[in-house]
Short mmCIF file of C-alpha atoms and ligand atoms in Angstrom, two decimals:
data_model
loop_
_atom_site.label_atom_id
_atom_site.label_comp_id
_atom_site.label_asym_id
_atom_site.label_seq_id
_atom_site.Cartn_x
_atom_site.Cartn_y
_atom_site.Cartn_z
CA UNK A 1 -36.52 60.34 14.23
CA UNK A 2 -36.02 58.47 17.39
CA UNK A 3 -38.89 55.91 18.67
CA UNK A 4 -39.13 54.76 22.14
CA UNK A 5 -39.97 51.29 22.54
CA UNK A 6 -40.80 51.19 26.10
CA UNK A 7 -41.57 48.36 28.62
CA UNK A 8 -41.41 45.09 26.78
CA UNK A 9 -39.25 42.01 27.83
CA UNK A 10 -35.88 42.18 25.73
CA UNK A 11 -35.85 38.56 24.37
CA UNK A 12 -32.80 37.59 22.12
CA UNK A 13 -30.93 34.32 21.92
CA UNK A 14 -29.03 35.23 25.03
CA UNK A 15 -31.25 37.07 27.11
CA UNK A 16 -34.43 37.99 28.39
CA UNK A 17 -34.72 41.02 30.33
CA UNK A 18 -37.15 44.03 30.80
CA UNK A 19 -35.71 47.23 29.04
CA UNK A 20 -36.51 50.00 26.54
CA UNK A 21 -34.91 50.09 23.38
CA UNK A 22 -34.43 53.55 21.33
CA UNK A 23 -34.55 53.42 17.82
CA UNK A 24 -32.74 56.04 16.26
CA UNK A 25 -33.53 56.46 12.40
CA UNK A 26 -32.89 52.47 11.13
CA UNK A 27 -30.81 51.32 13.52
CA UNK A 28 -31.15 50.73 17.29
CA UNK A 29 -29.32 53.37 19.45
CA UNK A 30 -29.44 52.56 22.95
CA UNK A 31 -31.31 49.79 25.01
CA UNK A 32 -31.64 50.66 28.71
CA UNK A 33 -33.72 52.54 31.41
CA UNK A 34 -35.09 56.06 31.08
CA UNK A 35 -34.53 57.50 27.94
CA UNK A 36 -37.06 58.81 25.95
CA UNK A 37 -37.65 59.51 22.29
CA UNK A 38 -40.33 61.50 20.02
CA UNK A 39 -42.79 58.63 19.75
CA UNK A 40 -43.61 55.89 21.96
CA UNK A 41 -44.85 52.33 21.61
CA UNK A 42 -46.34 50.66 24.38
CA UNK A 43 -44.76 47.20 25.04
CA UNK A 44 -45.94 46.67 28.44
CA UNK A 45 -46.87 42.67 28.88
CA UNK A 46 -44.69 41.82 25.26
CA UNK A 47 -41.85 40.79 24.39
CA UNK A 48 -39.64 42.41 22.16
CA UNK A 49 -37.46 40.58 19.82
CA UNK A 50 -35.65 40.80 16.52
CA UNK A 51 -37.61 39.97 13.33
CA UNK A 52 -37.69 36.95 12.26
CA UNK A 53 -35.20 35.84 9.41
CA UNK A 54 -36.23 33.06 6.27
CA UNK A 55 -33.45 31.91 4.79
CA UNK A 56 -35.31 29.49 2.31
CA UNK A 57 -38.02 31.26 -0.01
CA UNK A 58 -39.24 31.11 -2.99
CA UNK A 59 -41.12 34.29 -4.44
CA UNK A 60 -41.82 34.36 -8.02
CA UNK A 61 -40.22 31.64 -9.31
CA UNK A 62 -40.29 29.64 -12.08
CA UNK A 63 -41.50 26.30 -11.33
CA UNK A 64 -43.30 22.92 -12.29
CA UNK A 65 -44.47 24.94 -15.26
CA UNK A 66 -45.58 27.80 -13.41
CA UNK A 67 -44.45 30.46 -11.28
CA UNK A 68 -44.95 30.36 -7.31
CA UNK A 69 -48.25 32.74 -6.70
CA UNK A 70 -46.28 34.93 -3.96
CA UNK A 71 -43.85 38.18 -5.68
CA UNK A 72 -41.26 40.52 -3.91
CA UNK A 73 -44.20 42.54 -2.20
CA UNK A 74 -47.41 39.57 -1.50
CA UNK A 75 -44.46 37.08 0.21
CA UNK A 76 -42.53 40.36 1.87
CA UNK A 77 -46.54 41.23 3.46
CA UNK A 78 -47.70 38.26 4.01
CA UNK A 79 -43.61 37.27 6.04
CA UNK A 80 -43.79 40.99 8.11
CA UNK A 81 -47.50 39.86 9.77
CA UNK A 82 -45.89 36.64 10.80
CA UNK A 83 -42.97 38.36 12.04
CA UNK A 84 -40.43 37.86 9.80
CA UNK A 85 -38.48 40.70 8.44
CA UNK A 86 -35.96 39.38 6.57
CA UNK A 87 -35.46 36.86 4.19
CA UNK A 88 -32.96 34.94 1.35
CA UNK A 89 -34.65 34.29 -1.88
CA UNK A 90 -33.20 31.55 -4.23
CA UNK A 91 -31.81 33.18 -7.77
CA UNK A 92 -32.04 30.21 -10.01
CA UNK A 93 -29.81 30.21 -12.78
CA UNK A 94 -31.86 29.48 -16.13
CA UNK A 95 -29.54 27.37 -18.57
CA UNK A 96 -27.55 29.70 -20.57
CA UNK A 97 -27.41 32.52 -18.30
CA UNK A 98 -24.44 34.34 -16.36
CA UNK A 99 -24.57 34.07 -12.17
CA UNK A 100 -24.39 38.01 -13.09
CA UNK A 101 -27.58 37.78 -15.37
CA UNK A 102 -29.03 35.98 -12.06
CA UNK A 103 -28.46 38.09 -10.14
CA UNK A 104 -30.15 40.96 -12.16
CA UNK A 105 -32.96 39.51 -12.84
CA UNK A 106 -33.68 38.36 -9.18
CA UNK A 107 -33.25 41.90 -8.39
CA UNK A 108 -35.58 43.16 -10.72
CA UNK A 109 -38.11 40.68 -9.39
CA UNK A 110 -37.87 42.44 -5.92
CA UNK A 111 -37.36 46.46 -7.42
CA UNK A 112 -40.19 48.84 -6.24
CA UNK A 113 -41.95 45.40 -4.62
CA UNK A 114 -39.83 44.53 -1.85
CA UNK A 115 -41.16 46.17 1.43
CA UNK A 116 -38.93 44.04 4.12
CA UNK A 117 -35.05 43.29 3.79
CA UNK A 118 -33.70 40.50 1.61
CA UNK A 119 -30.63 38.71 0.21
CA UNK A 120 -30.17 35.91 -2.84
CA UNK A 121 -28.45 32.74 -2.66
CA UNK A 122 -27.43 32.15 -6.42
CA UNK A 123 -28.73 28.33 -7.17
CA UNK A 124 -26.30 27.04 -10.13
CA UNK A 125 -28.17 24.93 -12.44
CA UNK A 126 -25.14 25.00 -15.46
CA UNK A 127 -21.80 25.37 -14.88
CA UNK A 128 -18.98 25.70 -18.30
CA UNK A 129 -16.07 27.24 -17.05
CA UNK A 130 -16.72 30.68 -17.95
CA UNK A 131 -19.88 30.31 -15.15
CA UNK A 132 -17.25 29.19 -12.50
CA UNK A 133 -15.00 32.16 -13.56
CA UNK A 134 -17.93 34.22 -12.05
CA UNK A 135 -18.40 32.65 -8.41
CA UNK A 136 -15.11 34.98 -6.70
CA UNK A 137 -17.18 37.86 -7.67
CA UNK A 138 -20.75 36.68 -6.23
CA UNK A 139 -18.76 37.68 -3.15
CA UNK A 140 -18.05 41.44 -4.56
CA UNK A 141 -22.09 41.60 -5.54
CA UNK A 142 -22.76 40.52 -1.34
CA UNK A 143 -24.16 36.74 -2.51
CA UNK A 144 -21.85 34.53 -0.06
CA UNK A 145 -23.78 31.70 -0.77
CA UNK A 146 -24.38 29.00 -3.67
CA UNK A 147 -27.13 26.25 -3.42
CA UNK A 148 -27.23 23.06 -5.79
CA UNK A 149 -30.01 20.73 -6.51
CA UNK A 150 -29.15 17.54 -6.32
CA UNK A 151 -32.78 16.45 -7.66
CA UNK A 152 -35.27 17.76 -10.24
CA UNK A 153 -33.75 15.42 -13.04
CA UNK A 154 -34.36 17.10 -16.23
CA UNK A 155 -34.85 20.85 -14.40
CA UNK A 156 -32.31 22.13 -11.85
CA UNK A 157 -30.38 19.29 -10.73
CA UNK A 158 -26.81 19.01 -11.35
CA UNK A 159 -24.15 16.09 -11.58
CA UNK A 160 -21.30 15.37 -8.84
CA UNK A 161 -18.85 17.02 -10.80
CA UNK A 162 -20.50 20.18 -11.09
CA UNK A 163 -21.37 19.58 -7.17
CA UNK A 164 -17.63 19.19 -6.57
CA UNK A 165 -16.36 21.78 -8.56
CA UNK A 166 -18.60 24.58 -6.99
CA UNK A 167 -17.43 23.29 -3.80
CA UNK A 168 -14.23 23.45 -4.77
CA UNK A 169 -14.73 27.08 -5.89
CA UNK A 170 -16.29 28.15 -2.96
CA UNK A 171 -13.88 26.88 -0.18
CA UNK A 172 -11.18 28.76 -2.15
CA UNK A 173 -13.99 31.55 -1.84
CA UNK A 174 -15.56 32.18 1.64
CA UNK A 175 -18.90 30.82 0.14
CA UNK A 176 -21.38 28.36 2.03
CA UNK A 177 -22.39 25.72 -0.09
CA UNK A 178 -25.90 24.96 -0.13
CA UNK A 179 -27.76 21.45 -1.41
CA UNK A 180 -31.18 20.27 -1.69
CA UNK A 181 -29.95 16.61 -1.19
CA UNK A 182 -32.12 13.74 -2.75
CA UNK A 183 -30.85 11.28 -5.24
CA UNK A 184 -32.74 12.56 -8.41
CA UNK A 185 -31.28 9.80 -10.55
CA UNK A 186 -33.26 6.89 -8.79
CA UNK A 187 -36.42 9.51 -7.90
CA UNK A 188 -36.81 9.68 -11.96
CA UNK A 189 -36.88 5.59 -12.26
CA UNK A 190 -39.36 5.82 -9.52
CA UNK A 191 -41.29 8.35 -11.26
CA UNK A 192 -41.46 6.63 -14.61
CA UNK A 193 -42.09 3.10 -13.15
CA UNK A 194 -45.03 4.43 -10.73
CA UNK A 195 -46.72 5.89 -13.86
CA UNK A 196 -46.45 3.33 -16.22
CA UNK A 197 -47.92 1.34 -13.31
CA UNK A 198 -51.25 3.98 -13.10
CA UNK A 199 -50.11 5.32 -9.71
CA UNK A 200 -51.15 8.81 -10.61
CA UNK A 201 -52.39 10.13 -7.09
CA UNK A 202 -50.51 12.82 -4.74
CA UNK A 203 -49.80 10.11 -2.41
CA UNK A 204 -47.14 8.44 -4.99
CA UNK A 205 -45.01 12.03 -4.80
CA UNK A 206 -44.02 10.58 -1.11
CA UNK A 207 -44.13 7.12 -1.95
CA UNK A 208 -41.64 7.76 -5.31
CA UNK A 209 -39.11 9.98 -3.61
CA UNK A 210 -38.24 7.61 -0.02
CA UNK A 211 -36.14 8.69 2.43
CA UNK A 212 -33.04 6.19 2.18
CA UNK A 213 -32.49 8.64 -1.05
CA UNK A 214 -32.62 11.95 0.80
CA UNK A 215 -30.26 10.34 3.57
CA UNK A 216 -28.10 9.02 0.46
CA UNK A 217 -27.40 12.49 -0.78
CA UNK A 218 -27.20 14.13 2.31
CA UNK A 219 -24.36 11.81 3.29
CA UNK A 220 -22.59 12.10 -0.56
CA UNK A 221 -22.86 15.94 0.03
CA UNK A 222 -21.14 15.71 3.20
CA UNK A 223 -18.57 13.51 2.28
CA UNK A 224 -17.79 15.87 -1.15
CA UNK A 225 -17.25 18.74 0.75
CA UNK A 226 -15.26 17.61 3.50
CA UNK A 227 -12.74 16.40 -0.01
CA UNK A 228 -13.56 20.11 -1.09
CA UNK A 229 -13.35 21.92 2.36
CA UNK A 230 -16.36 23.69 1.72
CA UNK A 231 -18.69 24.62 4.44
CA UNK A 232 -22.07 22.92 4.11
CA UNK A 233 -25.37 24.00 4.44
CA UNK A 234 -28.25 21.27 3.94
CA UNK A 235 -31.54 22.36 3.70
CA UNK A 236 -34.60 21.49 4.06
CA UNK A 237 -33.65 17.95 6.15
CA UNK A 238 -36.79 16.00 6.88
CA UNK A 239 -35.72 12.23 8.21
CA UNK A 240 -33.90 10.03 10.64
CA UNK A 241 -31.31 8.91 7.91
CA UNK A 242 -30.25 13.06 6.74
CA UNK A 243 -30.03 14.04 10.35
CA UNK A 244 -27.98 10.86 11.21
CA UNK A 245 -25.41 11.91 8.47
CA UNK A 246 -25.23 16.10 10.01
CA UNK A 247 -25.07 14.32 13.05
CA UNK A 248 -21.99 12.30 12.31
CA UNK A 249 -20.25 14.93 10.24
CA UNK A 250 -20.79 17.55 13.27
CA UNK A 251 -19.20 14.91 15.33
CA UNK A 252 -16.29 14.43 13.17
CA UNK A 253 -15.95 18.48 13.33
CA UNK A 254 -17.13 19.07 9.78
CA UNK A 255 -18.49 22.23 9.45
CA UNK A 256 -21.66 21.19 8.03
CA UNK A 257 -24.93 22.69 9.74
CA UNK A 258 -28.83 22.07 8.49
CA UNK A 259 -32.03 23.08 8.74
CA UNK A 260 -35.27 22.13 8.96
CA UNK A 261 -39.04 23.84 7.56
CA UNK A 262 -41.55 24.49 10.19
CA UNK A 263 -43.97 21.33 8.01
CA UNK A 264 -42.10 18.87 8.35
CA UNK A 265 -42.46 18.68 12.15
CA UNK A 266 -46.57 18.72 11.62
CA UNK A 267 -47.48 16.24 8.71
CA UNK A 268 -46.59 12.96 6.90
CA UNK A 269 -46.71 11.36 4.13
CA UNK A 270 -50.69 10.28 5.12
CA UNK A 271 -51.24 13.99 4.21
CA UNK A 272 -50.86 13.47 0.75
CA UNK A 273 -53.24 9.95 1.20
CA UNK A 274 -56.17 12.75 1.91
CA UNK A 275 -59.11 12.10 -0.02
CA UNK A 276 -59.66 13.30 -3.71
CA UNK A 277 -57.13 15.77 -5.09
CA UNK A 278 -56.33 17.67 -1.23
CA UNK A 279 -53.09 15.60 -0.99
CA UNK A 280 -51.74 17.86 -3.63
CA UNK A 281 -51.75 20.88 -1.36
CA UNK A 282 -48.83 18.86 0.73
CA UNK A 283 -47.34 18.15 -2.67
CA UNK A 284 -43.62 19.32 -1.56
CA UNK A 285 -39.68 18.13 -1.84
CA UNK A 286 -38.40 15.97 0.02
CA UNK A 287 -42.00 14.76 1.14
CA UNK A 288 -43.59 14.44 4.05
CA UNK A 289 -42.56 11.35 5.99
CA UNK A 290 -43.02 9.43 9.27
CA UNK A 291 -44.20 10.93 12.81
CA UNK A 292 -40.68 8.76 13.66
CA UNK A 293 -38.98 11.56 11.57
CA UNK A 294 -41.22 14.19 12.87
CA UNK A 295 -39.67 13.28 16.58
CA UNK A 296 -36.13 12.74 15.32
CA UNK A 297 -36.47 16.38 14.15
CA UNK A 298 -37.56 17.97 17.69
CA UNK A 299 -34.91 16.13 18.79
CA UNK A 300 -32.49 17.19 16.22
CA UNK A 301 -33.50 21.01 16.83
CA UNK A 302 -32.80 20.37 20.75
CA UNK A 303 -29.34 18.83 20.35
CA UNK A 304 -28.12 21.63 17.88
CA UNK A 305 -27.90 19.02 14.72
CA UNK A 306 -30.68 21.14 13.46
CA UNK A 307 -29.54 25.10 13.89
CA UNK A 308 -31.99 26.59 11.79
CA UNK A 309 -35.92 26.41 10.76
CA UNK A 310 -37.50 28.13 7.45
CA UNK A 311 -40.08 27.82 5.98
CA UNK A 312 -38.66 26.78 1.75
CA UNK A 313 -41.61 28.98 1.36
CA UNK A 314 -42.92 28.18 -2.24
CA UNK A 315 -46.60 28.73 -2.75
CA UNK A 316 -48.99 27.85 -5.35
CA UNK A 317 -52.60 27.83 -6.29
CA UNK A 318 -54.60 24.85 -5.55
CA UNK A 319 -57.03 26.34 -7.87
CA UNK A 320 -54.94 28.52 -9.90
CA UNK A 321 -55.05 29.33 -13.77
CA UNK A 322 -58.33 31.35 -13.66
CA UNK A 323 -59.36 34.43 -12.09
CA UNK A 324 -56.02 36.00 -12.68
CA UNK A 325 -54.22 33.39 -10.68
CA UNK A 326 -50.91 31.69 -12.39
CA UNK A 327 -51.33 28.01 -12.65
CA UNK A 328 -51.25 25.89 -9.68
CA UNK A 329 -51.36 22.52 -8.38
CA UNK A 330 -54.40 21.85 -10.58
CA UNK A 331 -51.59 20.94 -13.20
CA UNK A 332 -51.11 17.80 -11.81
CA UNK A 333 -55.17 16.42 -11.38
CA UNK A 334 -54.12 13.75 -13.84
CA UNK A 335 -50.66 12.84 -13.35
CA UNK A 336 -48.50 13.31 -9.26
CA UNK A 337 -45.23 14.42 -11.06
CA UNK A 338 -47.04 17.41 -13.15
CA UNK A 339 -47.86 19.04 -9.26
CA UNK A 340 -46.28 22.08 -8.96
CA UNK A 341 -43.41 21.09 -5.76
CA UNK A 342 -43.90 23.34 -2.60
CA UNK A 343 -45.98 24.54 -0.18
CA UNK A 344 -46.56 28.16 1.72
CA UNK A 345 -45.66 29.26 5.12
CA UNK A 346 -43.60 32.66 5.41
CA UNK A 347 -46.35 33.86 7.47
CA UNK A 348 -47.00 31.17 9.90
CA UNK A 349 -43.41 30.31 11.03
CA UNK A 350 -43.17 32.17 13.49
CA UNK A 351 -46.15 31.96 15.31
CA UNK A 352 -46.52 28.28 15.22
CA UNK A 353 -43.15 27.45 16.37
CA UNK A 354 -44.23 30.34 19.31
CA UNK A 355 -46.71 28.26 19.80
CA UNK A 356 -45.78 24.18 19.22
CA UNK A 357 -42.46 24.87 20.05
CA UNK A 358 -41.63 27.26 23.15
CA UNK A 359 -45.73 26.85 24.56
CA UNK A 360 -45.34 23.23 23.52
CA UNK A 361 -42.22 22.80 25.80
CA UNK A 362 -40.45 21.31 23.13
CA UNK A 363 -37.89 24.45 23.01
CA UNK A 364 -37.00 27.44 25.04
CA UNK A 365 -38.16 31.17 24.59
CA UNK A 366 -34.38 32.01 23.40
CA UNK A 367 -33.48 29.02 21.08
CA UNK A 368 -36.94 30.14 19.05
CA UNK A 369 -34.74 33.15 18.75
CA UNK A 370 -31.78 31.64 17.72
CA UNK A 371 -33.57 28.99 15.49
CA UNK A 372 -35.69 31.88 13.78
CA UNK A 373 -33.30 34.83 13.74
CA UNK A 374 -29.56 34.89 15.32
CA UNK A 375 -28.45 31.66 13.94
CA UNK A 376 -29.38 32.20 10.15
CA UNK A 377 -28.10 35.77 10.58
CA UNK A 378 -25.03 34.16 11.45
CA UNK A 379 -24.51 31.50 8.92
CA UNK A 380 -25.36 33.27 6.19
CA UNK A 381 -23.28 36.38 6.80
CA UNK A 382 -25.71 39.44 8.42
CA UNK A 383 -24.53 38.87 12.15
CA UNK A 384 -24.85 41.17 13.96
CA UNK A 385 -26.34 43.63 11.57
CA UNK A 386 -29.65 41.32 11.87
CA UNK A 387 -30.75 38.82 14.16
CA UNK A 388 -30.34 40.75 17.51
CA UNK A 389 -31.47 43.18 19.68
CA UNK A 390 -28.15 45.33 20.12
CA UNK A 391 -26.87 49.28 20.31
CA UNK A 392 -26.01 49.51 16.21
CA UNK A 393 -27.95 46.69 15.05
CA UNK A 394 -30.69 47.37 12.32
CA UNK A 395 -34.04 48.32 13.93
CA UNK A 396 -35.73 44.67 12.66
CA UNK A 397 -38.13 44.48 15.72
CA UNK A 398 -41.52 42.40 16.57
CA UNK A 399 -43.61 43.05 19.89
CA UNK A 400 -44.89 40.06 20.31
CA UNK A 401 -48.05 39.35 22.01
CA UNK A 402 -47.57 36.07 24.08
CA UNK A 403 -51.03 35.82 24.99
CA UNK A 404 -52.94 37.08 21.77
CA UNK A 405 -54.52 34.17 20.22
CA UNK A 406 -55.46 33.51 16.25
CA UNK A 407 -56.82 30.80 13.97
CA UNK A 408 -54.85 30.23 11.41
CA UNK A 409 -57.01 30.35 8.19
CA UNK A 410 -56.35 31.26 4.27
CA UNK A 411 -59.72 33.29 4.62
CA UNK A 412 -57.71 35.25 6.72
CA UNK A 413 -53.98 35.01 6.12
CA UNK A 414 -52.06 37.24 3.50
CA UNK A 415 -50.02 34.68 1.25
CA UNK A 416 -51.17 34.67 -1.99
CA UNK A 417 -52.61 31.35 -1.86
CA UNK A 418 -56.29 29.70 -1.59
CA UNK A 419 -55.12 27.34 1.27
CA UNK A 420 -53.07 27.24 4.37
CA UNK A 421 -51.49 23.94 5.47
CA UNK A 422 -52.12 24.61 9.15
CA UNK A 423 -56.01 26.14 8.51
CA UNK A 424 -57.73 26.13 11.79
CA UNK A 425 -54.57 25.49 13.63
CA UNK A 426 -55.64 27.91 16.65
CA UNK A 427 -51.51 29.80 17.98
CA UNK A 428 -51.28 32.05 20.84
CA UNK A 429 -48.85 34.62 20.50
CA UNK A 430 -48.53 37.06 17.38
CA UNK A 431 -46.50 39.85 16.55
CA UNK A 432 -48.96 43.34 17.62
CA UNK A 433 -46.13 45.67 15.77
CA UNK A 434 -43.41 45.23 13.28
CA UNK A 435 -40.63 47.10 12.62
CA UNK A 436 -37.67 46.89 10.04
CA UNK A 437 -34.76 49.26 10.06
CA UNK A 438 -37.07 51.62 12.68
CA UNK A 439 -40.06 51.67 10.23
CA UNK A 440 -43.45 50.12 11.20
CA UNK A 441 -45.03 47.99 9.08
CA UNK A 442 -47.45 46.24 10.85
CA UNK A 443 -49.50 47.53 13.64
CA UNK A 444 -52.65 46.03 15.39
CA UNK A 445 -53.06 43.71 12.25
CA UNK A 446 -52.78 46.80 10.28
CA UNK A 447 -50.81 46.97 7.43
CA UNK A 448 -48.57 50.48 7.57
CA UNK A 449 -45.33 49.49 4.94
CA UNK A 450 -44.44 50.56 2.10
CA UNK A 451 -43.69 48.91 -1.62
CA UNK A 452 -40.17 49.54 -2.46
CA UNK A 453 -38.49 50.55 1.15
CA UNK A 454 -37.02 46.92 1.32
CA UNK A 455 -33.35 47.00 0.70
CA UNK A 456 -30.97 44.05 -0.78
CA UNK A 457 -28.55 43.18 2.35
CA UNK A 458 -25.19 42.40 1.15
CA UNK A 459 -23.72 39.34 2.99
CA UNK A 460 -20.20 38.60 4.48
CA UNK A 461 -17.98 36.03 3.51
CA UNK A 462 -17.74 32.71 5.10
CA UNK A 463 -14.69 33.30 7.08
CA UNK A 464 -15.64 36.52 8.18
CA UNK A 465 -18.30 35.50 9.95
CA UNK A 466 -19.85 34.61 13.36
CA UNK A 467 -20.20 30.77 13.39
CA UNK A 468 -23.60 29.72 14.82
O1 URP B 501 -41.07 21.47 -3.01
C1 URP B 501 -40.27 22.38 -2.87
N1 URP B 501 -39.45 22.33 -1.87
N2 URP B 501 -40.27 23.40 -3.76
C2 URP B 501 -39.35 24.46 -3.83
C3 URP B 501 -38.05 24.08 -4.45
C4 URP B 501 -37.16 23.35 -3.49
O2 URP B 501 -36.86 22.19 -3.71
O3 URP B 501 -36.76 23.93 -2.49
ZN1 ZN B 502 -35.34 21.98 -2.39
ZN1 ZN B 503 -36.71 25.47 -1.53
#
């Protein structure tokens, strides 16, 4: 089967250029001038670029007491109408379980569900030694990367040593070390000393958990695996202090690299201050912070301290527990640290950074690319597989409308969620088709794919890599 895509602007993270491409089967064949194929797409007045790529999900995960609302085929929907067509889903290691067992049962989640692409990181919440036996062969199973929490006291967080060691492990490895870096240790005293004072609101989830301590861990991260010579990946950054410490390692020629989520550069901590119970729906960690961080972060994403943005897409009810609907934030009515942590966004990525970020001047048309698709392709392992436009690439392609326009709404949107952070946030430019490995799964806001035709992408190994 060979499709013709066939008058768009080429846009990758290189590039931009008119130019057809041919899809042959999954992969793309040829890009160039006069060819033809046995169907057509019109991409006249579009650009065409390569899907968008989420390294930082959440689908149906356990969580706060709950499970995020979104599973292997709701998130993979909901991502493909935003344009993204990839993604890398945290397995979270419950106590007592093999990385192998992991692995499993995050790919049972996503059997006969998942309808884009998708990879694991393996999150290590317990680690005896027969558990660190098993990282070498995370490699073998095509998981190159390991993420640690370095908060959630009580849940997933783990101590320096196990930190250490797993660095340790995966420098010897070719594994990227991932961290969610906030000092969990003083966020419980926090915790316990804002309740026992009454300060039960959303507001005190920002006001308990303050930057200094992100920018704390993020700088003990960076310092344990430059001892370790692990590569470092820090995710989800959100302030002036964390970006100051990637900033300094980079300079030092660490190879530590970070990312930011597409919220962070749109609301603060006065979200959470909204009146009544609302603040809950911006209930996420690290919070919400300062509009001082929320410039640091442009600025961080324009001097390449910040190479990638995701989304940490982790979605929950606001009204859940009825109707069918797993429990959501309404946990926590009484009581801030009961909210289920994290927010939605898989499906609005792409077309508000489109929109904020290239429209908004604040980035070009090609580093949206290589923000949204070429560089996480590249640090975690898929280059150039994914994340391009290129003769034996995977056919993972959006034609993007620059000039259609759209209200963002949770009337209208298709995360499994009754809100949307950014509702009546009006974009301009949206994906009109989307394509992975050559089949259409969105066209015209239609839905076209397929339960099940999403495959599990095997990843490379650190050192085998193309460095972003
Ligand atoms: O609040 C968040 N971010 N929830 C998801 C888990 C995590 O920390 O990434
Ligand atoms: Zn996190
Ligand atoms: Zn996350």
């Amino acid at each position: 089967m060979r499709t013709l895509i066939q008058g768009g602007t080429i846009v990758t993270a290189a590039d931009i250029y008119e130019a057809d491409v041919l899809v042959e089967d999954e992969k793309i064949a040829t890009i160039g001038h006069g060819l033809s194929g046995d169907t057509t797409i019109d991409a006249k007045g579009k650009y065409v670029i390569p899907g968008g790529i989420d390294v930082h999900t959440h689908l149906d995960m356990p969580f706060g007491g709950t499970v995020s609302s979104d599973d292997f085929f709701t998130g993979h929907r909901a991502a493909a109408f935003g344009g993204t067509t990839m993604h890398i889903d945290f397995a979270i290691q419950p106590k007592g379980a093999t990385l192998r067992e992991t692995f499993d049962m995050w790919t049972a989640k996503a059997k006969g569900k998942a309808a884009v692409d998708y990879g694991f990181h393996i999150a290590i919440t317990d680690l005896p030694d027969h558990i660190m036996a098993e990282i070498p062969q995370c490699v073998e199973w095509g998981v190159t990367s390991l993420k640690l929490f370095m908060a959630y006291k009580g849940s997933l967080m783990v101590d320096d040593a196990t930190l250490f060691r797993t660095m340790e492990m995966a420098a010897a490895n070719g594994l990227l070390i991932l961290v969610h870096a906030e000092n969990g240790d003083a966020i419980d005293i926090l915790v316990h000393q804002a309740e026992a004072a009454g300060h039960l609101e959303p507001k005190y989830h920002a006001l308990t958990r303050p930057a200094a301590l992100e920018a704390e861990a993020t700088y003990r991260a960076i310092r344990l695996a430059e001892v370790a010579g692990a590569p470092l990946y820090v995710v989800h950054l959100t302030n002036i202090g964390a970006l100051e410490a990637v900033r300094g390692a980079r300079a030092r020629g660490q190879s530590v690299y970070a990312e930011t989520c597409v919220q962070y550069f749109f609301f603060t901590k006065d979200d959470l201050a909204r009146p009544g119970f609302e603040g809950a729906k911006w209930v996420c960690s690290p919070p919400f912070r300062e509009p001082s961080d929320q410039q640091a972060l442009w600025r961080g994403v324009f001097d390449d301290s910040l190479q990638v943005i995701s989304t940490d897409h982790c979605p929950f009810w606001f009204e859940g527990g009825k109707d069918g609907r797993t429990p959501g934030k309404e946990l926590g009515k009484d009581d801030f640290a009961k909210i289920p942590n994290g927010c939605p966004g898989i499906e609005d990525r792409m077309m508000v950074l489109y929109t904020q970020g290239v429209r908004g001047g604040k980035f070009s048309l090609n580093r949206w690319i290589e923000l949204c698709c070429t560089n996480p392709a590249k640090l975690f392992g898929m280059y150039p597989q994914k994340g391009t436009l290129a003769p034996g690439s995977d056919a993972d392609i959006v034609i993007w409308d620059p000039n259609a326009t759209h209200t963002i709404s949770a009337a209208t949107q298709h995360q499994r969620t009754d809100y949307n952070l950014y509702e009546g946030m009006q974009v301009t430019g949206k994906p009109s088709v989307v394509l992975s490995r050559g089949r259409i799964l969105v066209q015209d806001g239609e839905w076209k794919g397929e339960q099940g035709a999403g495959k599990f992408v095997p990843r490379k190994q650190w050192d085998k890599r193309n460095g972003a």
